[in-house]
Amino acid sequence: MNNVAAIPNPALKPLNVLVGRWNTTGLHPFVPGKKLHGSVIFDWIEGGAFLRMQAEIDHPQFPTGLAIFGSDNASGQIFMLYFDEREISRKYEFSIKGNQWKWWRDHPNFSQRFTVNIKDNGNKMVSKGEMCRDGKKWEDDLSLTYIRIK
């Protein structure tokens, strides 16, 4: 099949800064005092129509996950569809402006927001995650530092 739609999506062009292989280190309040290690790969799929993220943390409490980034022309929004080995599937809103990208999900039972600052000419990213489990109080979630390795 000749898929002529397998071309770069212009709405996703700002995400090119993410493309590559990253080592991560971080902290999560569920495992206090334990430094977490992992990796993330961002790569274009279908000729650049979508961006894929593959993420893992070397700790049994944290699932290996996948995400696909796409866009909606009418709304001008970018979305992230996430799925992990626990069979958890979620849709997140996504934005990237300047040297910062964010993703978030608002849901009465479990909301999340994640802010990543891009540093060192795009070779380092520092993130802070937050979660809300009751619709009212935000608390710390996963925070990661990404170091580009490729």
CSV table of C-alpha atoms in Angstrom, one decimal:
chain,number,residue,atom,x,y,z
A,1,MET,CA,0.0,0.0,0.0
A,2,ASN,CA,1.4,3.4,-1.0
A,3,ASN,CA,0.5,5.6,2.0
A,4,VAL,CA,0.8,9.2,0.7
A,5,ALA,CA,-0.4,10.5,4.1
A,6,ALA,CA,2.8,9.2,5.8
A,7,ILE,CA,4.4,12.7,5.7
A,8,PRO,CA,5.5,15.2,8.4
A,9,ASN,CA,2.7,16.8,10.3
A,10,PRO,CA,3.4,20.5,10.4
A,11,ALA,CA,1.5,21.0,13.7
A,12,LEU,CA,4.0,18.6,15.4
A,13,LYS,CA,7.2,20.3,14.0
A,14,PRO,CA,7.9,22.0,17.4
A,15,LEU,CA,8.2,18.5,19.0
A,16,ASN,CA,11.3,17.8,16.9
A,17,VAL,CA,13.4,19.0,19.9
A,18,LEU,CA,12.2,15.8,21.8
A,19,VAL,CA,13.3,13.3,19.1
A,20,GLY,CA,16.1,11.1,20.3
A,21,ARG,CA,17.1,8.7,23.1
A,22,TRP,CA,17.2,10.0,26.7
A,23,ASN,CA,18.4,8.6,30.0
A,24,THR,CA,16.3,9.7,33.0
A,25,THR,CA,16.8,10.0,36.7
A,26,GLY,CA,14.1,11.1,39.1
A,27,LEU,CA,12.0,10.9,42.2
A,28,HIS,CA,8.5,9.9,43.1
A,29,PRO,CA,6.7,10.3,46.5
A,30,PHE,CA,5.6,6.7,46.4
A,31,VAL,CA,9.2,5.6,46.8
A,32,PRO,CA,10.7,8.3,49.1
A,33,GLY,CA,14.5,8.7,49.0
A,34,LYS,CA,14.9,6.2,46.1
A,35,LYS,CA,16.5,7.6,42.9
A,36,LEU,CA,14.8,6.2,39.9
A,37,HIS,CA,16.6,5.4,36.6
A,38,GLY,CA,15.1,4.9,33.2
A,39,SER,CA,15.0,5.8,29.6
A,40,VAL,CA,12.8,7.5,27.0
A,41,ILE,CA,12.8,7.3,23.2
A,42,PHE,CA,11.0,9.9,21.1
A,43,ASP,CA,10.8,9.0,17.4
A,44,TRP,CA,8.8,10.0,14.3
A,45,ILE,CA,6.4,7.3,12.9
A,46,GLU,CA,4.5,7.1,9.7
A,47,GLY,CA,6.8,9.5,8.0
A,48,GLY,CA,6.4,12.2,10.7
A,49,ALA,CA,2.6,12.1,10.8
A,50,PHE,CA,2.9,11.2,14.5
A,51,LEU,CA,5.5,11.2,17.3
A,52,ARG,CA,5.9,8.1,19.5
A,53,MET,CA,7.3,8.0,23.0
A,54,GLN,CA,8.5,4.8,24.7
A,55,ALA,CA,9.3,5.2,28.4
A,56,GLU,CA,10.5,2.9,31.1
A,57,ILE,CA,11.7,3.2,34.7
A,58,ASP,CA,13.9,0.5,36.2
A,59,HIS,CA,11.6,-0.1,39.2
A,60,PRO,CA,8.8,-2.6,39.6
A,61,GLN,CA,6.3,0.0,40.8
A,62,PHE,CA,6.5,2.0,37.5
A,63,PRO,CA,5.0,0.7,34.3
A,64,THR,CA,6.6,0.7,30.9
A,65,GLY,CA,4.5,3.0,28.7
A,66,LEU,CA,3.9,4.2,25.2
A,67,ALA,CA,2.4,7.4,23.9
A,68,ILE,CA,1.5,8.7,20.5
A,69,PHE,CA,1.3,12.5,19.8
A,70,GLY,CA,-1.0,13.8,17.2
A,71,SER,CA,-2.9,17.0,16.4
A,72,ASP,CA,-6.3,18.4,15.5
A,73,ASN,CA,-6.3,21.1,12.9
A,74,ALA,CA,-9.7,22.6,13.8
A,75,SER,CA,-8.8,23.2,17.5
A,76,GLY,CA,-5.1,23.8,16.9
A,77,GLN,CA,-4.4,21.4,19.8
A,78,ILE,CA,-1.8,18.6,20.2
A,79,PHE,CA,-2.8,15.5,22.1
A,80,MET,CA,-1.0,12.6,23.7
A,81,LEU,CA,-2.6,9.2,23.8
A,82,TYR,CA,-0.9,7.0,26.5
A,83,PHE,CA,-1.0,3.3,27.2
A,84,ASP,CA,1.0,1.1,29.6
A,85,GLU,CA,1.6,-2.5,30.6
A,86,ARG,CA,-1.1,-2.2,33.3
A,87,GLU,CA,-3.6,-1.7,30.4
A,88,ILE,CA,-4.1,1.9,31.5
A,89,SER,CA,-5.1,4.2,28.6
A,90,ARG,CA,-5.4,8.0,29.0
A,91,LYS,CA,-5.7,11.0,26.8
A,92,TYR,CA,-3.6,14.1,27.7
A,93,GLU,CA,-3.7,17.6,26.4
A,94,PHE,CA,-0.2,18.8,25.3
A,95,SER,CA,1.5,22.1,24.5
A,96,ILE,CA,5.0,23.3,23.7
A,97,LYS,CA,6.0,26.9,23.8
A,98,GLY,CA,9.6,28.1,23.7
A,99,ASN,CA,11.7,25.9,26.0
A,100,GLN,CA,8.8,24.4,27.9
A,101,TRP,CA,6.4,21.6,27.1
A,102,LYS,CA,3.4,20.5,29.2
A,103,TRP,CA,0.9,17.7,29.3
A,104,TRP,CA,-2.1,17.4,31.5
A,105,ARG,CA,-5.3,15.5,32.1
A,106,ASP,CA,-8.3,16.7,34.1
A,107,HIS,CA,-10.5,14.0,35.5
A,108,PRO,CA,-12.4,14.0,38.8
A,109,ASN,CA,-10.9,10.7,40.0
A,110,PHE,CA,-7.3,11.3,38.9
A,111,SER,CA,-5.8,14.4,37.2
A,112,GLN,CA,-2.2,14.9,36.3
A,113,ARG,CA,0.0,17.8,35.1
A,114,PHE,CA,3.6,17.6,34.0
A,115,THR,CA,5.9,20.6,33.1
A,116,VAL,CA,9.2,20.1,31.3
A,117,ASN,CA,11.9,22.8,30.9
A,118,ILE,CA,14.3,22.2,28.0
A,119,LYS,CA,17.9,23.3,28.8
A,120,ASP,CA,21.5,23.0,27.6
A,121,ASN,CA,20.7,23.6,23.9
A,122,GLY,CA,18.1,20.8,23.9
A,123,ASN,CA,20.3,18.2,25.6
A,124,LYS,CA,18.7,18.3,29.0
A,125,MET,CA,15.2,18.5,30.2
A,126,VAL,CA,14.0,18.9,33.8
A,127,SER,CA,10.4,18.0,34.7
A,128,LYS,CA,8.0,18.3,37.6
A,129,GLY,CA,4.9,16.2,37.8
A,130,GLU,CA,1.8,16.7,40.0
A,131,MET,CA,-1.3,14.6,40.6
A,132,CYS,CA,-4.7,15.2,42.1
A,133,ARG,CA,-6.7,12.2,43.3
A,134,ASP,CA,-9.7,14.0,44.9
A,135,GLY,CA,-10.5,16.9,42.5
A,136,LYS,CA,-9.1,19.4,45.0
A,137,LYS,CA,-5.6,18.9,46.3
A,138,TRP,CA,-2.5,18.7,44.1
A,139,GLU,CA,0.5,16.8,45.3
A,140,ASP,CA,3.9,15.8,43.9
A,141,ASP,CA,4.1,13.1,41.2
A,142,LEU,CA,7.0,11.8,39.2
A,143,SER,CA,9.8,14.3,38.6
A,144,LEU,CA,12.5,13.5,36.0
A,145,THR,CA,15.7,14.8,34.6
A,146,TYR,CA,16.3,13.8,31.0
A,147,ILE,CA,19.8,13.7,29.5
A,148,ARG,CA,20.1,13.2,25.7
A,149,ILE,CA,22.3,10.2,24.8
A,150,LYS,CA,21.6,10.1,21.1
